[in-house]
Coordinates of C-alpha atoms in Angstrom, one line a residue:
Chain N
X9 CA 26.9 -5.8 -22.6
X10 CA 25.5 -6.8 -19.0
X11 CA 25.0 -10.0 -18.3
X12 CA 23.5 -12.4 -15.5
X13 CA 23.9 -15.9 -15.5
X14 CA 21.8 -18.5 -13.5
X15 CA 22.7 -22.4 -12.2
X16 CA 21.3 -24.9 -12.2
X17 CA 18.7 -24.1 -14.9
X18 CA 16.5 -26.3 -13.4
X19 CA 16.7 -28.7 -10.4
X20 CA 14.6 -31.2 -8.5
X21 CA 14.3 -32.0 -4.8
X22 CA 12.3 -33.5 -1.9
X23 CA 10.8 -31.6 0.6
X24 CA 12.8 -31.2 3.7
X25 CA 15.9 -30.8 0.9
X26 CA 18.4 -27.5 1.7
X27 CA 18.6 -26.3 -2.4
X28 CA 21.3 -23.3 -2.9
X29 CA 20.5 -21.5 -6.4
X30 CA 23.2 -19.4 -7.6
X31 CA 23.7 -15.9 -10.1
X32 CA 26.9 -14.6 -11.5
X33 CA 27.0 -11.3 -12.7
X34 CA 29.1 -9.2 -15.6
X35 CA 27.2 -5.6 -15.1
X36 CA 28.9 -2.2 -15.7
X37 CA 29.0 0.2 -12.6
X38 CA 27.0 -2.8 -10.1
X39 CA 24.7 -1.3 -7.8
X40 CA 22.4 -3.6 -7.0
X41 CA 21.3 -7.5 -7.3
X42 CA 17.9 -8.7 -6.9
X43 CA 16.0 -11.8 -6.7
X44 CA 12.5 -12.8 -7.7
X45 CA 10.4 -16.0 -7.4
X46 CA 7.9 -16.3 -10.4
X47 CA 5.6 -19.1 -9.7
X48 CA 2.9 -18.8 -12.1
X49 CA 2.9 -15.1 -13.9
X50 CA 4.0 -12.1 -11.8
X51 CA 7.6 -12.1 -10.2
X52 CA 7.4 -11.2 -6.6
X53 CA 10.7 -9.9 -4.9
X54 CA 12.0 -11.4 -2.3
X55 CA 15.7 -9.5 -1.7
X56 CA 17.0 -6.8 -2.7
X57 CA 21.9 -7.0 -2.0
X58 CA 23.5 -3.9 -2.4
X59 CA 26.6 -4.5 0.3
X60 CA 28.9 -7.4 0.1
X61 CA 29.4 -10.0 2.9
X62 CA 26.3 -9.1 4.5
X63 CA 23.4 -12.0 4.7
X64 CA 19.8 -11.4 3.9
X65 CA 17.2 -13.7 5.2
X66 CA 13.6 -14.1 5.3
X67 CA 12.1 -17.4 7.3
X68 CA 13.6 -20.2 5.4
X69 CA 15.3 -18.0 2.8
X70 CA 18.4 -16.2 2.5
X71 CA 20.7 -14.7 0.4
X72 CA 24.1 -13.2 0.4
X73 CA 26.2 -11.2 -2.0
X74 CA 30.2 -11.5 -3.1
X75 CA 30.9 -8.5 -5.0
X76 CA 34.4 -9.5 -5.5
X77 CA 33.8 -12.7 -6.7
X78 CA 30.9 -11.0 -9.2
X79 CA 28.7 -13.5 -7.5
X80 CA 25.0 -14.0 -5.1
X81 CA 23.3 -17.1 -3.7
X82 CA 20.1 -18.0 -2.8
X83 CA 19.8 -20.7 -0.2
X84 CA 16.1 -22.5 0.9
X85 CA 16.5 -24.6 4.2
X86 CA 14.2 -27.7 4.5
X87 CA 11.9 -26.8 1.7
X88 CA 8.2 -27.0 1.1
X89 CA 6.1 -27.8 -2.4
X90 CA 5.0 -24.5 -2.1
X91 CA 8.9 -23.0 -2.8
X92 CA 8.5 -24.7 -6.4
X93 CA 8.8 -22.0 -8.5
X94 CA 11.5 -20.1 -11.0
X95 CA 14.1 -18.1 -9.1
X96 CA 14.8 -15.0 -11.3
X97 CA 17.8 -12.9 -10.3
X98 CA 18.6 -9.6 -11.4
X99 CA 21.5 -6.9 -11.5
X100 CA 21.1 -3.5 -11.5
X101 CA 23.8 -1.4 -13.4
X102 CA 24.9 2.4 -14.9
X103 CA 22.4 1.1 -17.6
X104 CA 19.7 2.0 -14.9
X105 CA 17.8 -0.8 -15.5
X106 CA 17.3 -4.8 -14.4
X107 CA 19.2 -7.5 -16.4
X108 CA 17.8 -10.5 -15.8
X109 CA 19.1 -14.3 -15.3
X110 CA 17.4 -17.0 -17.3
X111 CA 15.7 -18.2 -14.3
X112 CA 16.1 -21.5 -12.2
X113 CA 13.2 -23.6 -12.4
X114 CA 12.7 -25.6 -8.7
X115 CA 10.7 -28.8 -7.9
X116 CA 10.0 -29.9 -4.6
X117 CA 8.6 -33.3 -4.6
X118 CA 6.4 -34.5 -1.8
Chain T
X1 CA -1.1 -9.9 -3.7
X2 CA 0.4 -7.3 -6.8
X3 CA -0.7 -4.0 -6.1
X4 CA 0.4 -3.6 -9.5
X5 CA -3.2 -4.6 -12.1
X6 CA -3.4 -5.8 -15.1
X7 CA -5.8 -6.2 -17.9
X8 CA -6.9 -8.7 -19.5
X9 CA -5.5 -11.7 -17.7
X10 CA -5.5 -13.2 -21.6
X11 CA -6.1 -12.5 -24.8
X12 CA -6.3 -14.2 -27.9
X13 CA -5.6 -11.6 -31.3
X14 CA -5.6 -12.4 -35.1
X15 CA -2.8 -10.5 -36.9
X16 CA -5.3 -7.5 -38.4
X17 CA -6.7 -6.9 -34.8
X18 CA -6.0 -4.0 -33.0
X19 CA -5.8 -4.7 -29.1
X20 CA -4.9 -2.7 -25.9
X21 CA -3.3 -4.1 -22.7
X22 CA -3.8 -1.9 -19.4
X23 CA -1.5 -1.5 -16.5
X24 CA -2.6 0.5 -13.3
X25 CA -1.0 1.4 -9.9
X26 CA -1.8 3.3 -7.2
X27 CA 1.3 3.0 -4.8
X28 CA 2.5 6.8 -6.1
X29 CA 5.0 5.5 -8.4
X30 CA 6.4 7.6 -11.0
X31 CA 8.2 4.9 -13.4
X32 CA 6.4 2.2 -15.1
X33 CA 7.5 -0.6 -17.5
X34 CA 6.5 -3.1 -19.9
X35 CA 8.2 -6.2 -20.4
X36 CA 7.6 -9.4 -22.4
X37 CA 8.4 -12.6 -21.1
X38 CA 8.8 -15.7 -23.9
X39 CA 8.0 -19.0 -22.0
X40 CA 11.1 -20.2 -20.1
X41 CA 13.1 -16.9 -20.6
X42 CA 13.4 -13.8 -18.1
X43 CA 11.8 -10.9 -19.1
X44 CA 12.7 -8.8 -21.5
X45 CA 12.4 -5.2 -21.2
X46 CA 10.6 -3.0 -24.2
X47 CA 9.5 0.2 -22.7
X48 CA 10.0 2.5 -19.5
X49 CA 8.1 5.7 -18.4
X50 CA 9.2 8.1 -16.2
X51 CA 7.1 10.9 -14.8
X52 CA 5.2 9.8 -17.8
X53 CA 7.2 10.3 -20.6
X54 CA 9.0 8.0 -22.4
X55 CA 12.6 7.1 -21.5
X56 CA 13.2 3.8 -23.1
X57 CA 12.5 2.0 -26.1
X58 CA 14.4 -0.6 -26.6
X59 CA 14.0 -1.0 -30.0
X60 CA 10.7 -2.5 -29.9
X61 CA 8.6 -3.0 -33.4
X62 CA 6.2 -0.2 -34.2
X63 CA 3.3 -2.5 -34.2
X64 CA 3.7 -2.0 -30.6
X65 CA 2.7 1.8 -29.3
X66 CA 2.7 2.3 -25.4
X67 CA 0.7 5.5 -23.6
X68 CA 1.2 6.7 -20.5
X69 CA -1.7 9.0 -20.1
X70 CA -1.5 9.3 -16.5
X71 CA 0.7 8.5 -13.6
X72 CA -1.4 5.7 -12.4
X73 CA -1.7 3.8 -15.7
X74 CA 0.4 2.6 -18.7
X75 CA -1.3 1.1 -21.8
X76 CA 0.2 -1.0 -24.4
X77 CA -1.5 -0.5 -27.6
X78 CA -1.6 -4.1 -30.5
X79 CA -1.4 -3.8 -33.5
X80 CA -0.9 -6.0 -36.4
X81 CA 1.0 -8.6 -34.6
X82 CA 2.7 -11.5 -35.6
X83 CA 2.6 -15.9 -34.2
X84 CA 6.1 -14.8 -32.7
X85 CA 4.4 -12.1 -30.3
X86 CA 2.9 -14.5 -28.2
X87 CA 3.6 -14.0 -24.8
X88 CA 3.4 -12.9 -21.1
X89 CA 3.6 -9.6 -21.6
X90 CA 4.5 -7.9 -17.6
X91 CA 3.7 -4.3 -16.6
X92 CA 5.8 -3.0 -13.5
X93 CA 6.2 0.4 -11.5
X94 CA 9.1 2.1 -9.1
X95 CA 8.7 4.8 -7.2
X96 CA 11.2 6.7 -9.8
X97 CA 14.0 5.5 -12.2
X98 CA 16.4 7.1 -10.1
X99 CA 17.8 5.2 -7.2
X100 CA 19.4 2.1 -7.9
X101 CA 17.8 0.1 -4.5
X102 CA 14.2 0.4 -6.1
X103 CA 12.6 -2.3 -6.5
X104 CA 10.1 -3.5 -9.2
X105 CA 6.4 -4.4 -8.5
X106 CA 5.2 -6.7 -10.9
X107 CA 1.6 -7.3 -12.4
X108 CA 0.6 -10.7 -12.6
X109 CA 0.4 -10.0 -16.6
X110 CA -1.1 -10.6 -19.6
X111 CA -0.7 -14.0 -21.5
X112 CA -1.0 -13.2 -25.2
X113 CA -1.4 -15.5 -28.2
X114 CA -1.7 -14.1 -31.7
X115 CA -3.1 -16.5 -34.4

């Protein structure tokens, strides 16, 4: 059965703080890993890691995949109260279909 | 903004009601999904439509009966539903089922208590 797991569940920080999330995945015939922030109802994607070794970044975001190591992280450099959200990643496999994390639920404290 | 739209934002259903959520999309996408999301889990998937016809079930209680009647929309119809149904239930479209680097595009949902 696949399987995606998330740490920290949940984690708190001040703003200005550098927070790195982190998903592990056990997914028959990986072809993709995605991740999501959810902040009140609709996830909205924020990158999609097919290749390993190969950094994806978006302002103060970025995210990079070890498909050796079965593992992705998400990192957010000097972050805002705006980033708190739940980080939801998910791992696409011969299943054709997302499996989900259980989500990492981040606070950023003025 | 989710170019992916959702109806109604909430709804509040006694077990002998009969309810419908609605999904729509207009971004040409041929797959659509429904998901329900318990509070402080992921989301679960229950169905998938491609090119309008059903691909997935994942073993989902009949009391729930999704209809794809076009390309653009998805419906989820309620029926006789239980306290433990509560939920966010999320609607989302790919272009197809196909490719593995599609992503999903997410409604912002329906939040769904049964009484």
């Amino acid at each position: 059965e696949d399987k995606v797991v998330q740490s920290p569940l949940s984690l708190v920080v001040h703003e200005g703080d550098t927070v790195t999330l982190n998903c592990s995945y056990e997914v028959t015939n990986f072809r993709s890993l995605l991740w999501y922030k959810q902040e009140k109802k609709a996830p909205t994607f924020l990158f999609m890691l097919t290749s390993s070794g190969i950094e994806k970044k978006s302002g103060r975001l970025s995210s990079i995949l070890d498909k050796k190591e079965l593992f992705s992280i998400l990192n957010i450099t000097a972050t805002q109260t705006g980033d708190s959200a739940v980080y939801l990643c998910a791992a696409f496999g011969s299943a054709r279909q997302l499996t989900f994390g259980s989500g990492t639920q981040l606070t950023v404290l003025p | 903004d989710t170019e992916v739209t959702q109806t109604p934002k909430h709804l509040v259903m006694g077990m002998t009601n009969k309810k419908s959520l609605k999904c729509e999309q207009h971004m040409g996408h041929r797959a659509m999904y429904w998901y329900k999301q318990k509070a402080k889990k992921p989301p679960e998937l229950m169905f998938v439509y491609s090119y309008e016809k059903l691909s997935i079930n994942e073993s989902v209680p009949s009391r729930f009966s999704p209809e794809c009647p076009n390309s653009s929309l998805l419906n989820l119809h309620l029926h006789a539903l239980q306290p433990e149904d509560s939920a966010l239930y999320l609607c989302a479209s790919s272009p197809s089922r196909q490719a593995f680097n599609e992503k999903l595009f997410f409604g912002s949902g329906t939040q769904l208590s049964v009484l």
